[in-house]
Short mmCIF file of C-alpha atoms in Angstrom, two decimals:
data_model
loop_
_atom_site.label_atom_id
_atom_site.label_comp_id
_atom_site.label_asym_id
_atom_site.label_seq_id
_atom_site.Cartn_x
_atom_site.Cartn_y
_atom_site.Cartn_z
CA MET I 2 0.13 -0.27 -0.09
CA TYR I 3 1.37 3.69 -0.80
CA GLN I 4 1.80 5.60 2.16
CA LEU I 5 1.81 9.33 1.11
CA THR I 6 4.71 11.73 1.82
CA ASP I 7 4.38 14.42 4.94
CA GLN I 8 4.54 17.07 1.51
CA GLU I 9 2.30 15.54 -0.35
CA ILE I 10 -0.30 15.25 2.49
CA LEU I 11 0.31 18.87 3.24
CA ALA I 12 -0.48 19.69 -0.52
CA ASP I 13 -3.20 18.58 -0.70
CA LEU I 14 -4.73 20.48 2.38
CA LEU I 15 -3.62 23.25 1.16
CA LEU I 16 -6.20 22.33 -2.51
CA ALA I 17 -8.73 21.59 -0.21
CA GLN I 18 -8.55 24.81 2.10
CA SER I 19 -8.45 27.02 -0.69
CA SER I 20 -11.30 25.14 -2.62
CA LEU I 21 -12.77 25.73 0.99
CA ALA I 22 -11.95 29.27 0.90
CA GLU I 23 -13.68 29.61 -3.02
CA GLN I 24 -17.03 27.77 -2.06
CA TYR I 25 -17.81 30.10 1.51
CA GLY I 26 -16.60 33.06 -0.97
CA ALA I 27 -19.45 32.45 -3.40
CA ALA I 28 -22.50 31.17 -0.83
CA ALA I 29 -21.44 34.51 0.61
CA LEU I 30 -21.30 36.90 -2.88
CA SER I 31 -24.86 34.35 -3.34
CA SER I 32 -26.83 34.86 -0.36
CA MET I 33 -30.00 36.66 -0.02
CA HIS I 34 -29.37 36.92 4.17
CA ALA I 35 -27.10 39.36 5.79
CA ALA I 36 -26.39 36.58 8.72
CA VAL I 37 -25.99 33.27 6.69
CA ARG I 38 -23.33 35.91 4.49
CA ASN I 39 -22.25 36.87 7.35
CA ALA I 40 -21.31 33.10 8.55
CA MET I 41 -19.85 31.80 5.56
CA LEU I 42 -17.81 34.70 5.05
CA GLU I 43 -16.47 34.24 8.76
CA GLN I 44 -16.05 30.63 7.12
CA MET I 45 -13.99 31.61 4.14
CA ASN I 46 -11.61 33.98 6.96
CA GLU I 47 -11.72 30.68 9.02
CA GLU I 48 -10.33 29.01 5.74
CA HIS I 49 -8.08 31.33 4.74
CA ARG I 50 -6.01 31.69 7.99
CA LEU I 51 -5.75 27.56 7.82
CA HIS I 52 -4.97 27.82 4.32
CA ALA I 53 -2.05 29.79 5.67
CA ALA I 54 -0.77 27.66 8.22
CA VAL I 55 -0.89 24.78 5.79
CA ALA I 56 1.19 27.06 3.64
CA GLY I 57 3.33 27.91 6.45
CA MET I 58 3.62 24.03 6.92
CA LEU I 59 5.15 23.57 3.59
CA GLU I 60 7.43 26.39 3.86
CA GLN I 61 9.14 25.20 7.37
CA ARG I 62 9.34 21.72 5.41
CA GLY I 63 11.05 23.07 2.66
CA TYR I 64 8.61 21.97 -0.12
CA GLY I 65 8.32 25.58 -0.96
CA ARG I 66 9.08 28.49 -1.10
CA MET I 67 5.58 31.72 -0.93
CA ARG I 68 7.09 34.63 -2.83
CA THR I 69 5.72 38.02 -2.03
CA ALA I 70 4.32 39.62 -4.64
CA ASP I 71 5.78 43.37 -5.52
CA GLN I 72 3.28 46.18 -6.00
CA LYS I 73 2.96 46.31 -9.71
CA GLU I 74 1.92 42.77 -9.07
CA ILE I 75 -0.99 43.74 -7.06
CA GLU I 76 -1.94 46.44 -9.62
CA GLN I 77 -2.28 43.99 -12.68
CA ILE I 78 -4.08 41.47 -10.62
CA ARG I 79 -6.32 44.25 -9.16
CA GLU I 80 -7.22 45.53 -12.89
CA THR I 81 -7.47 41.85 -14.41
CA LEU I 82 -9.89 41.18 -11.25
CA LYS I 83 -11.95 44.42 -11.78
CA GLN I 84 -12.20 43.97 -16.12
CA LEU I 85 -13.04 40.69 -15.41
CA LEU I 86 -15.99 41.81 -12.83
CA SER I 87 -17.12 44.38 -14.89
CA ALA I 88 -17.33 42.21 -17.62
CA ARG I 89 -19.69 39.37 -16.11
CA HIS I 90 -21.79 41.57 -13.45
CA GLY I 91 -21.36 45.67 -14.93
CA ILE I 92 -19.47 46.25 -11.70
CA TRP I 93 -17.09 49.16 -11.26
CA GLY I 94 -18.18 50.01 -15.63
CA SER I 95 -16.58 50.09 -18.45
#
């Protein structure tokens, strides 16, 4: 029987945390009731916290280095996101 390595387990956990955070975010966006939306956002934030913890474990064990995005990259991502949201939902105008 194949034994998963620590790296494989942590990488799988990282993907799971990403997926859960994404799903909670989508649920929050589609919720019409403030209490439900806030509960989903709280869970999403918890998944982000857990994601960061698992990423830290991967880095501590030398399985991968997280690099910090520079300000130019951050602005490019924000602009791309604005364009996507605008095209999809009419947010922020064109």
